[in-house]
Amino acid sequence: SRPPLSPPPPRRSTLRAFATGHTGTASAAANVCVDVLGRVLLEVLARRAELGASLLRPGEGLLAGQSGLGHAALSFAKSTAGKGFRGVQGAAARAGAGGKVLGEINDETEEQMRMRTSIGVARAAANFNDLEVVAEYTKRLEGNFLKEIDAGYPRGHDTEQLRMCIKGLGGVVESFSNASERAIERLVSTMLPRVRQIVNEAVGNEGGSAIPAASFMGSPVLSGATSTVSSTRLDYDLDDRAFELAQLSEGYVGRMCSSLDELIEPLGAHFLPKLSDALLIGILGGVSTRLEAAIRKSKFTPLGAISLDSDVRYLMNFAKDRLDSPELKSNVTLCKACLPLARLNQISLLLNVDDLEDVLDLISVSKRKGNWDLKLDDAKTLLSLRVDFEGSKVNDLLQMDDE
């Protein structure tokens, strides 16, 4: 990844104005500094982050999709290794169509192509990092300027006006932080279609019974041939034998998490820890939402409910092992940060009750702790999935107002 963006000119020019000892001059320079950082630089970096998100679109950009990396993405990686960003489609057009692109790719070894693609991912990730770097720089800049005021200017009305001008940098910090959050949200949105495909392949929906094997970053472009491997279907309608077999074999969640690792790992190596965590939380939300939809189509035996609990715990441990922030290392804080995952955890708790009479206590206690988002209609639908619970008894038990 290229070195983080460091913008010293506003600081130098403003400090020169401070050195005059004239509050009017210093205030004017401070206002210019706020405008340059909070308007001009913010707009430039926000656009670059938007470009970075488009360049990382799985299957079309620098990350592998369901069919691996396409010709345009591979050509992009080759043509931009040392020349800055260009559009993916434009890079493909300049490189030539079809066979010409393949010819160029075959001139390099697989390892060289892997390295060039990694450089492209690093540069795209740096666009996101720059927003956080400038936010931190501006925060420090504000503190340094305030120290200059305390050290070099007498108390008075004009000095207080200068101080207020400098404090305008606090709004700039917030603007960059908000832009960084929006940029990650945009990146998550571009990656969610691939995330949904991964979940569908794992649970056995929408043609997910076979996955192409690949030789280069998930891409069949270089290999010229594909093979298939069977995926494990989500199934919680388990008898004793099926449950024992499920414990001995790798379940669909393990396969799903391995595919998620392949998708996220190239970015995690280059993102700042804060951004890496935000990306993973966003991806985890998409995974949890898709899994909930699949779970609602299944039937559950008591053993199947136990298996679901194990799968949800596996997913949460997968996330905690990859999150950098210590605050996200507990199940409680992780669920607060990712509400779809919190719902998935609540569904597991609900389906694992031993008796219907325990449901009301579970809901009541969880609501008091602020750990319950499922509505009563959701609870009825989910409990009806248990093959050993009669639907009429479920309805009779939950006849109460939804708070």
XYZ file of C-alpha atoms in Angstrom, residues 15-393:
379
model
C 1.469 28.911 11.152
C 3.167 31.593 9.059
C 0.045 33.718 9.471
C 0.101 33.020 13.214
C 3.698 34.234 13.370
C 2.600 37.737 12.357
C 0.908 38.112 15.727
C -2.095 39.741 14.035
C -5.359 38.042 15.004
C -7.176 39.176 11.847
C -4.536 37.684 9.577
C -4.408 34.495 11.616
C -8.219 34.183 11.601
C -8.354 34.612 7.814
C -5.670 31.967 7.353
C -7.483 29.614 9.737
C -10.706 30.013 7.751
C -8.868 29.222 4.517
C -7.345 26.143 6.171
C -10.798 24.950 7.270
C -12.167 25.487 3.748
C -9.287 23.732 1.985
C -9.487 20.683 4.229
C -13.249 20.542 4.768
C -14.385 21.263 1.233
C -11.683 20.850 -1.422
C -9.701 17.939 0.017
C -12.813 16.220 1.355
C -14.434 16.250 -2.079
C -11.322 14.857 -3.752
C -10.818 12.042 -1.240
C -14.520 11.137 -1.165
C -14.478 10.721 -4.951
C -11.351 8.606 -4.764
C -12.970 6.368 -2.155
C -16.022 6.025 -4.399
C -13.726 4.970 -7.237
C -12.015 2.510 -4.902
C -15.358 0.875 -4.121
C -16.140 0.398 -7.819
C -12.685 -1.056 -8.458
C -13.205 -3.659 -5.725
C -16.565 -4.935 -6.986
C -16.292 -8.757 -6.867
C -16.276 -10.350 -10.299
C -15.996 -7.005 -12.093
C -13.142 -5.340 -10.237
C -10.126 -6.581 -8.357
C -11.899 -9.089 -6.090
C -12.943 -12.517 -7.289
C -16.648 -13.144 -7.895
C -18.620 -16.349 -8.344
C -16.806 -17.039 -11.612
C -13.498 -15.650 -10.426
C -11.780 -12.604 -11.938
C -12.978 -11.533 -15.371
C -10.850 -10.393 -18.305
C -11.429 -6.722 -17.497
C -10.254 -7.081 -13.902
C -7.140 -9.052 -14.842
C -6.282 -6.543 -17.543
C -6.828 -3.737 -15.069
C -4.430 -5.300 -12.602
C -1.807 -5.576 -15.331
C -2.193 -2.115 -16.811
C -2.350 -0.158 -13.550
C 0.491 -1.797 -11.638
C 2.511 1.441 -11.681
C 0.321 3.941 -13.495
C -2.420 4.991 -11.090
C -6.121 4.249 -11.329
C -8.044 3.794 -14.560
C -11.533 2.497 -15.227
C -11.884 -1.270 -15.424
C -13.742 -1.200 -18.725
C -11.313 1.348 -20.167
C -8.365 -0.810 -19.198
C -9.916 -3.793 -20.943
C -10.589 -1.746 -24.059
C -7.020 -0.448 -24.184
C -5.650 -3.948 -23.658
C -7.786 -5.389 -26.458
C -10.657 -7.846 -26.547
C -10.856 -11.505 -25.600
C -7.887 -13.390 -26.966
C -5.518 -10.439 -26.832
C -6.127 -10.011 -23.117
C -5.564 -13.700 -22.536
C -2.381 -13.535 -24.572
C -1.043 -10.731 -22.412
C -2.006 -12.570 -19.238
C -0.282 -15.746 -20.368
C 2.947 -13.783 -20.915
C 3.251 -13.510 -17.131
C 3.395 -16.156 -14.498
C 0.503 -16.755 -12.166
C 2.546 -15.377 -9.276
C 3.277 -12.150 -11.156
C -0.395 -11.647 -11.903
C -1.246 -12.361 -8.289
C 1.270 -9.721 -7.192
C -0.040 -7.104 -9.624
C -3.613 -7.708 -8.554
C -2.575 -7.402 -4.922
C -0.972 -4.034 -5.689
C -4.221 -2.859 -7.265
C -6.188 -3.929 -4.178
C -3.686 -2.138 -1.925
C -4.081 1.093 -3.878
C -7.858 0.876 -3.788
C -7.732 0.252 -0.022
C -5.436 3.269 0.424
C -8.221 5.490 -0.950
C -10.364 4.509 2.033
C -7.476 4.809 4.487
C -6.764 8.367 3.353
C -10.072 9.609 4.748
C -9.208 8.265 8.195
C -5.639 9.559 7.973
C -6.791 13.100 7.176
C -9.408 12.981 9.946
C -6.680 12.122 12.448
C -4.312 14.718 10.962
C -6.973 17.447 11.221
C -7.729 16.519 14.823
C -4.055 16.910 15.723
C -3.834 20.098 13.681
C -6.625 21.678 15.710
C -4.828 20.833 18.943
C -1.521 22.280 17.676
C -3.154 25.532 16.575
C -4.912 25.949 19.918
C -1.562 25.528 21.662
C -0.093 28.230 19.422
C -2.895 30.566 20.436
C -2.356 29.893 24.137
C 1.391 30.459 23.794
C 1.471 33.467 21.485
C -1.703 35.540 21.805
C -3.022 37.625 24.727
C -6.469 37.060 26.156
C -9.174 39.130 24.540
C -12.138 39.262 22.187
C -10.054 39.003 19.009
C -8.181 36.004 20.344
C -11.443 34.257 21.195
C -12.639 34.855 17.632
C -9.421 33.270 16.367
C -9.980 30.337 18.695
C -13.496 29.841 17.290
C -12.079 29.844 13.750
C -9.653 27.094 14.715
C -12.393 25.062 16.367
C -14.054 24.910 12.961
C -11.557 22.119 12.289
C -13.601 19.957 14.670
C -16.431 20.001 12.122
C -13.921 19.049 9.425
C -12.872 16.010 11.455
C -16.509 14.946 11.710
C -17.016 15.444 7.970
C -14.083 13.184 7.128
C -15.243 10.557 9.616
C -18.742 10.602 8.125
C -17.310 10.371 4.617
C -15.237 7.380 5.708
C -18.319 5.633 7.107
C -20.258 6.278 3.894
C -17.367 4.979 1.813
C -17.275 1.685 3.746
C -21.060 1.385 3.481
C -20.745 1.827 -0.279
C -18.028 -0.826 -0.423
C -20.163 -3.235 1.607
C -23.049 -2.635 -0.822
C -20.853 -3.515 -3.799
C -19.707 -6.708 -2.071
C -23.100 -7.906 -0.806
C -24.192 -9.570 -4.081
C -21.146 -11.837 -3.866
C -21.754 -12.388 -0.141
C -25.316 -13.524 -0.887
C -23.982 -15.920 -3.508
C -21.559 -17.373 -0.967
C -24.360 -17.945 1.541
C -26.637 -19.437 -1.128
C -23.880 -21.807 -2.234
C -23.320 -22.870 1.366
C -26.969 -23.479 2.287
C -27.780 -25.064 -1.085
C -30.055 -22.361 -2.571
C -30.174 -20.887 -6.068
C -27.956 -23.339 -7.839
C -25.387 -23.465 -5.074
C -24.853 -27.228 -5.321
C -21.652 -26.805 -7.268
C -18.807 -24.319 -7.113
C -16.234 -23.815 -9.889
C -12.696 -24.708 -8.904
C -10.034 -22.227 -10.003
C -6.309 -21.857 -10.384
C -5.846 -18.101 -10.010
C -7.586 -16.181 -7.225
C -10.799 -18.081 -7.898
C -10.654 -17.392 -11.644
C -11.062 -19.997 -14.404
C -9.543 -17.541 -16.907
C -6.038 -18.916 -16.577
C -6.822 -22.555 -16.039
C -8.952 -23.175 -19.109
C -11.034 -25.771 -17.263
C -13.183 -26.146 -14.178
C -14.212 -28.861 -11.786
C -16.967 -28.879 -9.190
C -17.303 -29.713 -5.553
C -20.534 -30.470 -3.761
C -21.735 -28.001 -1.151
C -23.432 -28.918 2.102
C -27.109 -28.041 2.332
C -28.570 -26.363 5.393
C -30.671 -28.940 7.222
C -31.860 -28.832 10.836
C -34.528 -31.525 10.619
C -32.109 -33.985 12.220
C -32.653 -37.338 13.853
C -30.047 -38.959 16.095
C -28.017 -40.447 13.247
C -28.076 -37.290 11.134
C -27.021 -35.234 14.135
C -24.051 -37.532 14.811
C -22.964 -37.315 11.176
C -23.284 -33.529 11.273
C -20.928 -33.383 14.244
C -18.306 -35.439 12.414
C -18.334 -33.540 9.116
C -17.603 -29.946 8.154
C -20.904 -28.113 8.121
C -22.135 -25.505 5.673
C -21.084 -22.663 8.012
C -17.443 -23.732 7.894
C -17.499 -23.803 4.091
C -19.239 -20.446 4.022
C -16.699 -18.825 6.353
C -13.817 -20.152 4.267
C -15.298 -18.471 1.196
C -15.835 -15.239 3.152
C -12.187 -15.335 4.196
C -11.129 -15.580 0.563
C -13.264 -12.540 -0.251
C -12.284 -10.306 2.673
C -8.665 -11.279 3.340
C -7.130 -9.256 0.442
C -8.680 -6.080 1.886
C -7.998 -6.822 5.545
C -4.277 -6.903 4.824
C -4.333 -3.258 3.642
C -7.165 -1.535 5.506
C -6.635 0.377 8.720
C -7.953 -1.732 11.642
C -10.994 0.510 12.152
C -12.019 0.170 8.508
C -11.306 -3.549 8.437
C -13.648 -4.016 11.405
C -16.359 -1.857 9.821
C -16.153 -3.857 6.596
C -16.390 -7.179 8.415
C -19.368 -5.993 10.485
C -21.148 -4.914 7.296
C -20.429 -8.217 5.563
C -21.526 -10.119 8.665
C -24.832 -8.256 8.589
C -25.462 -9.372 5.014
C -24.551 -12.961 5.877
C -26.847 -13.010 8.916
C -29.798 -11.565 7.000
C -29.416 -14.203 4.289
C -29.049 -16.996 6.816
C -32.194 -15.918 8.658
C -34.166 -16.147 5.418
C -32.826 -19.669 4.831
C -33.502 -20.731 8.432
C -37.139 -19.688 8.142
C -37.555 -22.256 5.358
C -36.247 -25.148 7.456
C -37.824 -27.466 9.997
C -36.196 -28.068 13.371
C -35.984 -31.040 15.660
C -34.562 -30.434 19.164
C -31.244 -31.807 17.895
C -31.465 -29.508 14.885
C -31.899 -26.538 17.215
C -28.733 -27.574 19.053
C -26.960 -27.752 15.709
C -28.167 -24.227 14.873
C -26.776 -22.962 18.172
C -23.422 -24.496 17.301
C -23.472 -22.880 13.847
C -24.319 -19.429 15.211
C -21.518 -19.712 17.762
C -19.137 -20.738 14.976
C -20.090 -17.652 12.968
C -19.636 -15.344 15.966
C -16.246 -16.846 16.805
C -15.241 -16.489 13.161
C -16.012 -12.758 13.401
C -14.319 -12.215 16.775
C -11.139 -13.932 15.599
C -10.878 -11.420 12.738
C -11.966 -8.212 14.439
C -9.211 -5.936 15.682
C -11.075 -3.847 18.278
C -11.052 -5.369 21.793
C -14.501 -3.839 22.325
C -15.948 -6.205 19.715
C -14.473 -9.364 21.218
C -17.518 -10.183 23.354
C -20.807 -11.587 22.084
C -22.772 -8.722 23.651
C -20.837 -5.906 21.992
C -20.622 -7.809 18.704
C -24.389 -8.234 18.602
C -24.902 -4.545 19.403
C -22.622 -3.630 16.512
C -24.337 -6.042 14.103
C -28.106 -6.184 14.608
C -28.773 -8.901 11.976
C -26.336 -11.156 13.831
C -28.105 -10.276 17.085
C -31.393 -11.450 15.516
C -29.734 -14.681 14.433
C -28.532 -15.274 17.978
C -32.013 -14.583 19.361
C -33.518 -17.023 16.861
C -31.097 -19.680 18.097
C -32.046 -19.011 21.731
C -35.738 -19.152 20.898
C -35.551 -22.413 18.970
C -33.504 -24.049 21.725
C -36.114 -23.758 24.487
C -36.854 -27.130 26.029
C -40.516 -26.379 26.549
C -42.983 -23.816 25.253
C -43.586 -22.656 28.813
C -40.012 -21.317 28.862
C -40.583 -18.953 25.916
C -42.249 -16.137 27.830
C -39.519 -16.105 30.480
C -36.845 -16.010 27.788
C -38.481 -13.070 25.993
C -39.182 -11.173 29.212
C -35.666 -11.513 30.605
C -34.053 -10.683 27.276
C -36.198 -7.566 26.836
C -35.235 -6.307 30.279
C -31.590 -6.658 29.287
C -32.241 -4.880 25.993
C -31.211 -7.965 24.025
C -34.427 -8.792 22.193
C -35.559 -7.456 18.802
C -37.869 -10.241 17.598
C -41.546 -9.361 17.434
C -44.206 -11.775 18.645
C -45.196 -12.622 15.080
C -41.571 -13.559 14.430
C -41.534 -15.713 17.547
C -44.717 -17.518 16.482
C -43.364 -18.195 13.004
C -40.048 -19.454 14.295
C -41.445 -21.641 17.056
C -43.770 -23.219 14.502
C -40.657 -24.536 12.770
C -40.026 -26.893 15.696
C -41.544 -30.208 14.659
C -42.296 -31.100 18.288
C -44.254 -27.893 19.015
C -47.919 -27.769 18.012
C -48.845 -24.638 16.117
C -52.073 -24.133 18.060
C -50.215 -24.232 21.377
